[in-house]
Coordinates of C-alpha atoms and ligand atoms in Angstrom, one line a residue:
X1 CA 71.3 -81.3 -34.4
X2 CA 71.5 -83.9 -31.5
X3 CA 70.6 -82.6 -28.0
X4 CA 72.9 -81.8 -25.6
X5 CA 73.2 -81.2 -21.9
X6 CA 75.5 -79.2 -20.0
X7 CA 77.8 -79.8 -17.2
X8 CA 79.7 -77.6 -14.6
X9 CA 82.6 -79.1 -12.8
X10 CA 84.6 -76.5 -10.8
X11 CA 82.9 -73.7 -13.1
X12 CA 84.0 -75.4 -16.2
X13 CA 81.0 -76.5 -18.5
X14 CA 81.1 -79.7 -20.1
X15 CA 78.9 -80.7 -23.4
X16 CA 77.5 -83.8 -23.2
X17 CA 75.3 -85.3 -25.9
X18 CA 71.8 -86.5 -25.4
X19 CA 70.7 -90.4 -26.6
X20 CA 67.6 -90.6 -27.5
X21 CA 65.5 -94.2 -28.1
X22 CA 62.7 -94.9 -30.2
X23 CA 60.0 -94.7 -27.2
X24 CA 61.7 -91.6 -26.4
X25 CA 63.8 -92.8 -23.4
X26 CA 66.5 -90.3 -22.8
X27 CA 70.3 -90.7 -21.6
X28 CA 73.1 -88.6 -21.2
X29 CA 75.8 -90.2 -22.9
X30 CA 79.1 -90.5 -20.4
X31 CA 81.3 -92.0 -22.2
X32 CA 83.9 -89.6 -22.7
X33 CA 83.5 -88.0 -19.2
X34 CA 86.9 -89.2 -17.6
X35 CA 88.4 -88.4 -20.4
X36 CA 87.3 -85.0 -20.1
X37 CA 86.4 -84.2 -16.4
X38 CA 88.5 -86.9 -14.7
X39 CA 85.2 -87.9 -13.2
X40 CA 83.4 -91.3 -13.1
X41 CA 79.6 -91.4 -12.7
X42 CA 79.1 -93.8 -9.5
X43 CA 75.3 -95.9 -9.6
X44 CA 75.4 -99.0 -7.4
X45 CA 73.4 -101.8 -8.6
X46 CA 73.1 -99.7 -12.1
X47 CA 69.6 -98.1 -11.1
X48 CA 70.1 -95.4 -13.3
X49 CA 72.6 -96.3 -15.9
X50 CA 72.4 -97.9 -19.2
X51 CA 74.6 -100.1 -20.1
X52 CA 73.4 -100.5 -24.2
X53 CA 71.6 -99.4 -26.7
X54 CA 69.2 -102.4 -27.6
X55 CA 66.1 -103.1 -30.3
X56 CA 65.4 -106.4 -28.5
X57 CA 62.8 -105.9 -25.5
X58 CA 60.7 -102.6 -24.4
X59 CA 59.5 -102.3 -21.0
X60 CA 58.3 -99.1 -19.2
X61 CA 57.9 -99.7 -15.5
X62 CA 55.1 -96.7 -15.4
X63 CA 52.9 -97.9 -17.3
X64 CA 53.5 -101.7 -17.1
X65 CA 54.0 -101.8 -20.9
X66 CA 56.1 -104.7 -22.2
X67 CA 57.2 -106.0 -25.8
X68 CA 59.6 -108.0 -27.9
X69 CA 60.7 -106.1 -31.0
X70 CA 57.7 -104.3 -30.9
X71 CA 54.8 -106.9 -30.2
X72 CA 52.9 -106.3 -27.3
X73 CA 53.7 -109.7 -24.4
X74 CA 49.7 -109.7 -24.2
X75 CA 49.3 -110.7 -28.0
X76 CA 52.5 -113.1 -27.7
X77 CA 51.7 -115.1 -25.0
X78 CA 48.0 -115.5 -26.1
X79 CA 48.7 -116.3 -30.2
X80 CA 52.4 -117.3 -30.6
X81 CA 54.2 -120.6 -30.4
X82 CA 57.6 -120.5 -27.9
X83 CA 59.2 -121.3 -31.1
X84 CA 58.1 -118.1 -32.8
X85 CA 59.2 -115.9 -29.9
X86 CA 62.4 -117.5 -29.7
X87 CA 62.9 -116.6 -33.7
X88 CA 61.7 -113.2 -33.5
X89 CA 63.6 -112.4 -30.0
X90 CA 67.0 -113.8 -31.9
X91 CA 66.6 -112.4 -35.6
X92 CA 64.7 -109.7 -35.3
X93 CA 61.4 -110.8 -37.2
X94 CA 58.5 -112.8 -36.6
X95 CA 59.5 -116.0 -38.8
X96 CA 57.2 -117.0 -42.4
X97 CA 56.3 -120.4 -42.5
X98 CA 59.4 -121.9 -44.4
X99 CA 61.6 -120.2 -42.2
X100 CA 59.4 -121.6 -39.1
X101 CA 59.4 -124.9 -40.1
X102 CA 63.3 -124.9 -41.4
X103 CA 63.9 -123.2 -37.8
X104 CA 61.6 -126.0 -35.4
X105 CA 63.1 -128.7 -37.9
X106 CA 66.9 -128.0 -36.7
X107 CA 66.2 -127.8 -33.4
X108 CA 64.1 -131.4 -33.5
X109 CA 67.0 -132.5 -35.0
X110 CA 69.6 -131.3 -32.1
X111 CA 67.2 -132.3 -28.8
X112 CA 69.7 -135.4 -28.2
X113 CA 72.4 -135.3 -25.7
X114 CA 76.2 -136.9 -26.3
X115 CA 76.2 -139.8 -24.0
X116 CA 78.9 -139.4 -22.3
X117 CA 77.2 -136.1 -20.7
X118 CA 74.9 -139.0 -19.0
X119 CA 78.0 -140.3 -16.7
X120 CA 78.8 -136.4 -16.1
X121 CA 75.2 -136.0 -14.6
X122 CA 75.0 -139.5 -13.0
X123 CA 77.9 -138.2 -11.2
X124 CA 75.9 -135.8 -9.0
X125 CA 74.3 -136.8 -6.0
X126 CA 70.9 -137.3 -5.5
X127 CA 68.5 -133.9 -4.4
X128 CA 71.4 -131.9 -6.1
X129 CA 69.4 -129.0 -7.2
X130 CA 68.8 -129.1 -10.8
X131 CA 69.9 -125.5 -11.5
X132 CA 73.6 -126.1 -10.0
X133 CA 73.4 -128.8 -12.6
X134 CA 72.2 -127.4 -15.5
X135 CA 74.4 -124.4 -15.1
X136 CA 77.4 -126.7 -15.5
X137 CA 76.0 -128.7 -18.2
X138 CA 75.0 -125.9 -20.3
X139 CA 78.8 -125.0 -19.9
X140 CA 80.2 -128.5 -20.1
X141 CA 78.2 -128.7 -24.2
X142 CA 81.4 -126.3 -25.0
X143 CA 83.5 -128.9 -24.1
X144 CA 81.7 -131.5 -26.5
X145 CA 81.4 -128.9 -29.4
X146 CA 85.3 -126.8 -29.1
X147 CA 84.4 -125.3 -32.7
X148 CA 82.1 -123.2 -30.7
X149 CA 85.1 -121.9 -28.9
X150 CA 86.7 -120.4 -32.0
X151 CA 86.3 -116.6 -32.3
X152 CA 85.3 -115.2 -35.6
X153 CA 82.7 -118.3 -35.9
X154 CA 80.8 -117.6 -39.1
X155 CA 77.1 -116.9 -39.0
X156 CA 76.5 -120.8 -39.9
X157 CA 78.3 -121.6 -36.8
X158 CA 76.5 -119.5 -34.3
X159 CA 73.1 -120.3 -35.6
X160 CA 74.4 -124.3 -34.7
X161 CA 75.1 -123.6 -31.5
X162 CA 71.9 -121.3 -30.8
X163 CA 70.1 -124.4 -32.3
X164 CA 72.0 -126.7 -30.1
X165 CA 70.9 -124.6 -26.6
X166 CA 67.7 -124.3 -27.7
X167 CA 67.4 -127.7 -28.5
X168 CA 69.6 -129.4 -25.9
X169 CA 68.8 -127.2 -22.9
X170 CA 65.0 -129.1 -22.3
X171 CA 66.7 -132.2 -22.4
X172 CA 69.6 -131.5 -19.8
X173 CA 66.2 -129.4 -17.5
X174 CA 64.5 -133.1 -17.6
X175 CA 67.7 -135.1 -16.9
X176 CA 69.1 -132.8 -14.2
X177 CA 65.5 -133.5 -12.9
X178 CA 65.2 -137.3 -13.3
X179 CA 68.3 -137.6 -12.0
X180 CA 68.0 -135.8 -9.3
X181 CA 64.6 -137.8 -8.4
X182 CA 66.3 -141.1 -9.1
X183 CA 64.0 -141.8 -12.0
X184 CA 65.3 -143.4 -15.7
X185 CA 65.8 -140.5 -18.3
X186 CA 63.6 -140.4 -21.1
X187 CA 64.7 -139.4 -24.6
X188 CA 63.7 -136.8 -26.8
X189 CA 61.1 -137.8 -29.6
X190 CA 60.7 -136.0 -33.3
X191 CA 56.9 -136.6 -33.0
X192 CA 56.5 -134.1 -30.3
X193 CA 56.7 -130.4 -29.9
X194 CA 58.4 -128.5 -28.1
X195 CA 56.7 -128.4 -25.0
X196 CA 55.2 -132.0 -25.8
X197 CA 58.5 -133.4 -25.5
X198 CA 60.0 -131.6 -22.8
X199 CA 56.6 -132.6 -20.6
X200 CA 57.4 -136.0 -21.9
X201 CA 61.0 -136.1 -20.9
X202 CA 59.7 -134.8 -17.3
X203 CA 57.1 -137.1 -16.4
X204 CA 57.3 -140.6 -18.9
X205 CA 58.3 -143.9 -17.0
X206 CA 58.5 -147.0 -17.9
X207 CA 55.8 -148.6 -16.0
X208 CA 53.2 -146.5 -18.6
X209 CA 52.5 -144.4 -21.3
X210 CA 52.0 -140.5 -20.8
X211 CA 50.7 -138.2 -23.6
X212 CA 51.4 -134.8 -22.5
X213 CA 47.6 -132.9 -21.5
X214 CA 46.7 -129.8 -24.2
X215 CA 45.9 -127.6 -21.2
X216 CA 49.4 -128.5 -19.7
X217 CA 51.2 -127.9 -23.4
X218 CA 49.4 -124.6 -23.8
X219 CA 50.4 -123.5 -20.6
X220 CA 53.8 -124.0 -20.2
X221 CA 53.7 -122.2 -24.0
X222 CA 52.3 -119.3 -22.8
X223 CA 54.8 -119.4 -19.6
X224 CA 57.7 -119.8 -21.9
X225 CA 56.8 -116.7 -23.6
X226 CA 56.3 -114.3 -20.9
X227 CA 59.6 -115.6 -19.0
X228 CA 61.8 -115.3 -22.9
X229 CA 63.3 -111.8 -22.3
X230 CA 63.5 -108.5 -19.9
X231 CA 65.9 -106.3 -21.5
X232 CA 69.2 -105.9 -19.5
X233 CA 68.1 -107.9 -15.9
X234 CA 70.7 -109.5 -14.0
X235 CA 71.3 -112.4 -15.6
X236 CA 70.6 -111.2 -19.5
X237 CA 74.0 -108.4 -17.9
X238 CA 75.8 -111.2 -16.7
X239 CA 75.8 -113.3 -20.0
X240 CA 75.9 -110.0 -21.8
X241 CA 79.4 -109.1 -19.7
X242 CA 80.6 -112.6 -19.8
X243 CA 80.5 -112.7 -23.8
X244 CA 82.3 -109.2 -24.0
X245 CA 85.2 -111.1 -22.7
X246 CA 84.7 -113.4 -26.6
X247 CA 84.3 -116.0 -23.8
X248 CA 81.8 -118.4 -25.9
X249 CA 78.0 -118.7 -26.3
X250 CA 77.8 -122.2 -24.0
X251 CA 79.8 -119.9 -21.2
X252 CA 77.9 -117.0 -21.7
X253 CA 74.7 -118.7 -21.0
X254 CA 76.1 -120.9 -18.1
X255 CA 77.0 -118.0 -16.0
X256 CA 73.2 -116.7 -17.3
X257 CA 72.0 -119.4 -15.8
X258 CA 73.8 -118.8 -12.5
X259 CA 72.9 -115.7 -11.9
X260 CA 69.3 -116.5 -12.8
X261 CA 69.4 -119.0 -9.9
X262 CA 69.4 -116.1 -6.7
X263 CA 66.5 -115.7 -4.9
X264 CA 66.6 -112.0 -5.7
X265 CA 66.2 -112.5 -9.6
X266 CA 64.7 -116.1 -11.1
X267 CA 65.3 -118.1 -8.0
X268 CA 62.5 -116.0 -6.6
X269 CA 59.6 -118.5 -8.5
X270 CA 60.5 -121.3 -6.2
X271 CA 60.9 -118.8 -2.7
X272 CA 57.6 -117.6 -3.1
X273 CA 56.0 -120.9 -3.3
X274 CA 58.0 -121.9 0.3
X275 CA 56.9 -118.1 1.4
X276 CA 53.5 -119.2 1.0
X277 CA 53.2 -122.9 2.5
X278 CA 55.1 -121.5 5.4
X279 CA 52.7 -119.0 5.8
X280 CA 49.8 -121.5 5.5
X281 CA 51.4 -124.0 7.8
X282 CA 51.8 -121.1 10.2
X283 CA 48.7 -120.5 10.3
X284 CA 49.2 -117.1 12.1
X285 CA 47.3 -114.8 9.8
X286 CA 49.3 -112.7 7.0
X287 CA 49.4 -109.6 8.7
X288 CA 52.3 -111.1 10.6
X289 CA 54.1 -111.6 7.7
X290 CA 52.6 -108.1 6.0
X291 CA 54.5 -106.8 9.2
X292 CA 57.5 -108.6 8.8
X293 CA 58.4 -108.0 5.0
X294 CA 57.9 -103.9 6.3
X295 CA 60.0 -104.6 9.2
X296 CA 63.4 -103.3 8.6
X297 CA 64.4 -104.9 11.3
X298 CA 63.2 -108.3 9.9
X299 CA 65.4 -109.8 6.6
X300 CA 62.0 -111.4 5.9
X301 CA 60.2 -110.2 2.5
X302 CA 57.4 -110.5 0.1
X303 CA 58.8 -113.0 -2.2
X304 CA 57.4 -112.2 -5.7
X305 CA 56.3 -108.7 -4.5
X306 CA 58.8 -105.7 -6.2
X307 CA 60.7 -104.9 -9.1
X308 CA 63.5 -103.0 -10.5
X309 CA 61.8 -101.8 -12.9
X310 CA 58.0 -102.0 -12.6
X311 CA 56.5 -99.5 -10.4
X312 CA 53.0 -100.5 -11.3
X313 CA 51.7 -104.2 -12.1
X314 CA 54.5 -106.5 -14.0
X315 CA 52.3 -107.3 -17.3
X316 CA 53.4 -110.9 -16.9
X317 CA 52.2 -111.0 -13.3
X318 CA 48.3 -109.7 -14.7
X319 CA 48.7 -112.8 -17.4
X320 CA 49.9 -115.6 -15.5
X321 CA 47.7 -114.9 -12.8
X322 CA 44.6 -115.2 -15.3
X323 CA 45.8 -118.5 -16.7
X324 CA 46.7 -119.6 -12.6
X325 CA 42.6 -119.7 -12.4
X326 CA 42.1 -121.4 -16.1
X327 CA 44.7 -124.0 -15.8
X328 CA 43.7 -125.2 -12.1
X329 CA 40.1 -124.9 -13.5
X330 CA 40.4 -126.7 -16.5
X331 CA 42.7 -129.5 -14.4
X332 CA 40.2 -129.7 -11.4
X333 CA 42.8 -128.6 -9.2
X334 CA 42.0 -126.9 -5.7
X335 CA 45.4 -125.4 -4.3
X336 CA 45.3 -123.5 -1.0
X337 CA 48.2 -121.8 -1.8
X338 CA 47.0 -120.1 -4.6
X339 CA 44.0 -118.5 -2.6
X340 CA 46.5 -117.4 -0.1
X341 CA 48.3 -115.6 -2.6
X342 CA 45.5 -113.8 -3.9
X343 CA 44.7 -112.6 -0.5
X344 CA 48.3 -112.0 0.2
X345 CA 48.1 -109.2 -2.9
X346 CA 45.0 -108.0 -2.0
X347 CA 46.3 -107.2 2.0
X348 CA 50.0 -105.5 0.3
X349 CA 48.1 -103.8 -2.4
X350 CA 46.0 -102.0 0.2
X351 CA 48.9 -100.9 2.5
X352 CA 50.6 -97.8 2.1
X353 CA 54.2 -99.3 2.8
X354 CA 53.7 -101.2 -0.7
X355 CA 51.5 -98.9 -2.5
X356 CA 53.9 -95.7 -1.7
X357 CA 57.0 -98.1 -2.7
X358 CA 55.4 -99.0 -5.9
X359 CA 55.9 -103.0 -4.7
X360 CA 53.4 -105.1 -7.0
X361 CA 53.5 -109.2 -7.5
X362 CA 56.1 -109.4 -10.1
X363 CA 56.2 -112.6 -12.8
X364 CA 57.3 -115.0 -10.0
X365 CA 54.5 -114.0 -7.9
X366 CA 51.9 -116.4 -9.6
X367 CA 54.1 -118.8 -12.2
X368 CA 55.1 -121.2 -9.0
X369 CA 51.1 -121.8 -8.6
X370 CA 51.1 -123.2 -12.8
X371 CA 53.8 -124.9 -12.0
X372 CA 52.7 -127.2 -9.2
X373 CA 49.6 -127.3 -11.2
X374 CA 51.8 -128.8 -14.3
X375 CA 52.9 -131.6 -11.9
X376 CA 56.6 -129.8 -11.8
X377 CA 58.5 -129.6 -8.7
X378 CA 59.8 -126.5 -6.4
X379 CA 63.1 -127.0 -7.2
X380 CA 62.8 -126.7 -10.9
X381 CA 60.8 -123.5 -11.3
X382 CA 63.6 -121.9 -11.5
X383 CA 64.8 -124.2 -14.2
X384 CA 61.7 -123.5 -16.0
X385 CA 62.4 -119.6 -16.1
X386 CA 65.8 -120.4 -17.4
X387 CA 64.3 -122.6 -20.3
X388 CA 62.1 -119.5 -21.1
X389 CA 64.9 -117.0 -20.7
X390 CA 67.1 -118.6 -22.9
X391 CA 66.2 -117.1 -26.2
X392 CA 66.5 -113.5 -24.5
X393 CA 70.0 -114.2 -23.3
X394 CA 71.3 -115.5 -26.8
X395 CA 69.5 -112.6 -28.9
X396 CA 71.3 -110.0 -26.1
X397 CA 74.6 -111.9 -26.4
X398 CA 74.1 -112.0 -30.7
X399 CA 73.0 -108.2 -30.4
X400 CA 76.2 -107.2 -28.3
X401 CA 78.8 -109.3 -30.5
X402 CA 77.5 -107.9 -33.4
X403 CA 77.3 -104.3 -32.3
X404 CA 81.6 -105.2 -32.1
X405 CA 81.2 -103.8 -28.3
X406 CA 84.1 -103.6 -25.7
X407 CA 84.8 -105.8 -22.9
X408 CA 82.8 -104.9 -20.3
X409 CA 84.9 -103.4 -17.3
X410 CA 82.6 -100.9 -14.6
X411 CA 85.5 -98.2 -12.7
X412 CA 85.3 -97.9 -8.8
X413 CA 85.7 -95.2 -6.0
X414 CA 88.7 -96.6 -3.9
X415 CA 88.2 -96.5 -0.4
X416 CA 90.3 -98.4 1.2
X417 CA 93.7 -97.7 2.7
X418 CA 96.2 -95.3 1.2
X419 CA 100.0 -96.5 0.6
X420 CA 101.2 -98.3 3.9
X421 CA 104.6 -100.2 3.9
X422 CA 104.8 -103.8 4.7
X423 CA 106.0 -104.8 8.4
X424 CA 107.2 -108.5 9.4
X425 CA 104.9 -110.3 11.1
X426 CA 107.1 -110.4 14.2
X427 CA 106.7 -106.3 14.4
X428 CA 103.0 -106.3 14.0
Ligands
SDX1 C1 62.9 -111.0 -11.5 O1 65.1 -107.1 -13.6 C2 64.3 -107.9 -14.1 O2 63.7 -107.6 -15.1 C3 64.0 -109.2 -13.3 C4 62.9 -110.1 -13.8 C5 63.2 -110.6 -15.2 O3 62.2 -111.0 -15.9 O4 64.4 -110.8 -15.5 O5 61.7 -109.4 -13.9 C6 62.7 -111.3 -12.9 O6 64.0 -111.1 -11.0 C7 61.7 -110.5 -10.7 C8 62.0 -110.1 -9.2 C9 62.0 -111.4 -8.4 N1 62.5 -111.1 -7.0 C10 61.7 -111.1 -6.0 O7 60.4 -111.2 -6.1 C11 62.4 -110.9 -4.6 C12 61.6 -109.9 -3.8 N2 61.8 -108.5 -4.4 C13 62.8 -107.7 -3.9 O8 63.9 -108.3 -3.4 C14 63.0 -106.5 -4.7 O9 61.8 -105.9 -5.0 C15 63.8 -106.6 -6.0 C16 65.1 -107.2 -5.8 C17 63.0 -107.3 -7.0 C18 64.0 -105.1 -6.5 O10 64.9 -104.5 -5.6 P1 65.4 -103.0 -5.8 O11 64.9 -102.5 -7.1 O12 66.8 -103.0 -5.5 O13 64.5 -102.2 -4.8 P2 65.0 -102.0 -3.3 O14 65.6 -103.3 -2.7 O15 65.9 -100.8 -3.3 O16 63.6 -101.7 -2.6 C19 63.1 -100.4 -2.6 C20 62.3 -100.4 -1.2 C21 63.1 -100.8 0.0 O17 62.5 -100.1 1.1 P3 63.1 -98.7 1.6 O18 64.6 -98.8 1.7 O19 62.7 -97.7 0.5 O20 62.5 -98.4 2.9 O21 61.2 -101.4 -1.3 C22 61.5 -102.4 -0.3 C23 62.9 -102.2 0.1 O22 63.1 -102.7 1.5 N3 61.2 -103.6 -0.9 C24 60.5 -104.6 -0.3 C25 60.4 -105.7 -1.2 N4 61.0 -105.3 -2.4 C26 61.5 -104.0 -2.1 N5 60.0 -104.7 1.0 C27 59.4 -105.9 1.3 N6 59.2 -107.0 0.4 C28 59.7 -106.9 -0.9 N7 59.6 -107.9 -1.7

């Protein structure tokens, strides 16, 4: 007998049945309310509404637990390869070893770009930022592949396209960045890994040879992971919403991308990396900015501090903040700015404003600081989250098609004018 709850509307009582999840997560399901009532339920931003069902990604924001179809992120990002996570993340199961090496040998196989997509990106001017290019690029690979725009694609079909993003999107991340450096664009290579030939693509020139540093590999591995999926987050909604429409995968991710790119969401990475070499070039002592981000008063806040979701540490954060001291170790590397980011969490953890809003460094706090340690610039962190979230966006948008849901279509409280009749603009 599934639980119910009861509602009273103008002393009328309404049944409406309980949801329950497999970590016992409860909802009241609404959607026959209006039908019913002739109420909505109204929840700006969607704090407290859920918009699916999903098996892809627990989190509980409590207890700072998070895992992909039911492996802890901790054991993930220290054994797995990106690959591995992507497969699980997408078809539900970690992969055996044919079905890895059938699965890494496809997407070798689909790491080159058309040509012609080289004038399209020539086309943009220098410094544009790489995530306004790859956001159009990522749409523009419909253009080059219109099968994908066919509804009813057969399974065959989708898994060539979600082996063409996973394979194509590192190699439009490196050109968007080349070009937007002026630099030549290097070419895939078979020989090298994933990350191996994504690092490659990055930071090869002609003048010499570059072999891509273990440390380097196995950290941008491990930052893949940790960045490939966060249940339903902005921009996993937004390609989730776009692909109700049977708009297809290439669009779906685009606009992923897009929304990924605010300073609220994924954009945050490379805002708290200019937060904190502002504050160091300041040089006026982080209580003033402590003050500031409390300061209601003051649009200025902790970038990298808060969370939707988590109101204890992000998992993520704990992770890449450990492998922040390994990697700069093991590379030599002495970066200021990572010091005053540790005493930057150390100040907000200890002030009540913070502590009482459950505000804790969230994943972008600390993966800017491995970045610049990986030789990659400010302007494509935020590229780099996207490369991780990718796999999370397709297994949401496979999950949703397949679940046959609607289109997705939120109601609204009017609140604007009521009926008015037009006047000529002489009589107004
Ligand atoms: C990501 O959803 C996901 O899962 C996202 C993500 C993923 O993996 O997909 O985890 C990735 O987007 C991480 C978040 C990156 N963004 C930032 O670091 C930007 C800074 N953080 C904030 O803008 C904010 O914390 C959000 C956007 C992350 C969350 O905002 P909410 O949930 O809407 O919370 P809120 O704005 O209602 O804040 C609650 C209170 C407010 O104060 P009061 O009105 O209660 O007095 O906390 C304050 C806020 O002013 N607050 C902050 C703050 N974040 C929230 N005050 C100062 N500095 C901050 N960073």
């Amino acid at each position: 007998m599934s639980k119910t709850v009861q509602l009273i509307i103008d002393n009328k009582s309404y049944e409406l049945p309980v949801v329950e999840g497999s970590e016992n997560e409860k909802a009241i399901d609404i959607s026959k309310l209006r039908a019913q009532t002739g109420y909505i339920t109204l929840d700006t931003g969607y704090k407290n509404t859920g918009a699916t069902k999903s098996g892809i990604t627990f989190l509980d924001g409590e207890k700072g637990i998070l895992s992909y179809r039911g492996y802890p992120i901790e054991q993930l990002a220290e054994k797995a390869d990106f690959l591995e996570v992507c497969y699980l993340l997408i078809y539900g199961d970690l992969p055996s070893t044919k079905e890895f090496n059938a699965f890494k040998e496809n997407i070798t196989n689909h790491t080159l770009i058309h040509e012609d997509m080289r004038i399209f990106l020539d086309a943009y001017p220098t410094k544009a930022h790489p995530m306004g290019i790859l956001s159009a690029a990522v749409c523009t690979l419909s253009t080059f592949y219109p099968e994908s725009q066919k509804q009813n694609r057969s399974d065959e079909a989708v898994d060539l396209t979600i082996q063409r993003l996973l394979a194509k999107l590192p190699t439009l991340a490196a050109w968007a960045y080349k070009n937007s450096i002026g630099h030549p664009v290097n070419y895939p290579k078979n020989k090298y890994s994933y990350c191996e030939n994504f690092l490659n693509m990055m930071f090869a020139m002609p003048a010499f040879d570059y072999e891509p540093d273990p440390v380097v590999v196995n950290a941008l591995n491990k930052l893949l992971i940790l960045h490939a999926d966060h249940e339903q987050n902005c921009s996993a909604s937004t390609v989730r919403i776009v692909g109700s429409s049977q708009a297809n995968l290439y669009a779906s991710i685009s606009s992923g991308v897009s929304a990924l790119w605010g300073p609220l969401h994924g954009g945050a990475n490379q805002a708290v990396i200019e937060m904190l070499e502002k504050i160091m070039v300041d040089g006026g002592g982080l209580m003033k900015w402590i003050n500031k981000a409390k300061d209601k008063d003051d649009s200025f806040r902790l970038m990298g501090f808060g969370h939707r979701v988590y109101k204890n540490f992000d998992p993520r954060a704990k992770i890449i903040k450990k492998a922040a001291d390994d990697v700069l170790n093991k590379l030599g590397i002495v970066d200021p700015v990572l010091d005053i980011a540790k005493e930057l969490e150390e100040v907000a953890l200890n002030d009540d404003y913070f502590k009482s809003r459950g505000l804790y460094p969230n994943v972008d706090f600390y993966s800017g600081i491995i970045y610049r340690a990986l030789g990659i610039p400010t302007e494509m962190f935020t590229v780099m989250f996207a490369m991780g979230r990718l796999p999370g966006w397709i297994a949401q948008w496979k999950e949703m098609m397949a679940d046959n849901q609607p289109i997705g279509r939120p109601r609204q409280i009017y609140t604007g004018s009521k009926e008015r009749d037009y006047s000529d603009i002489h009589k107004r």
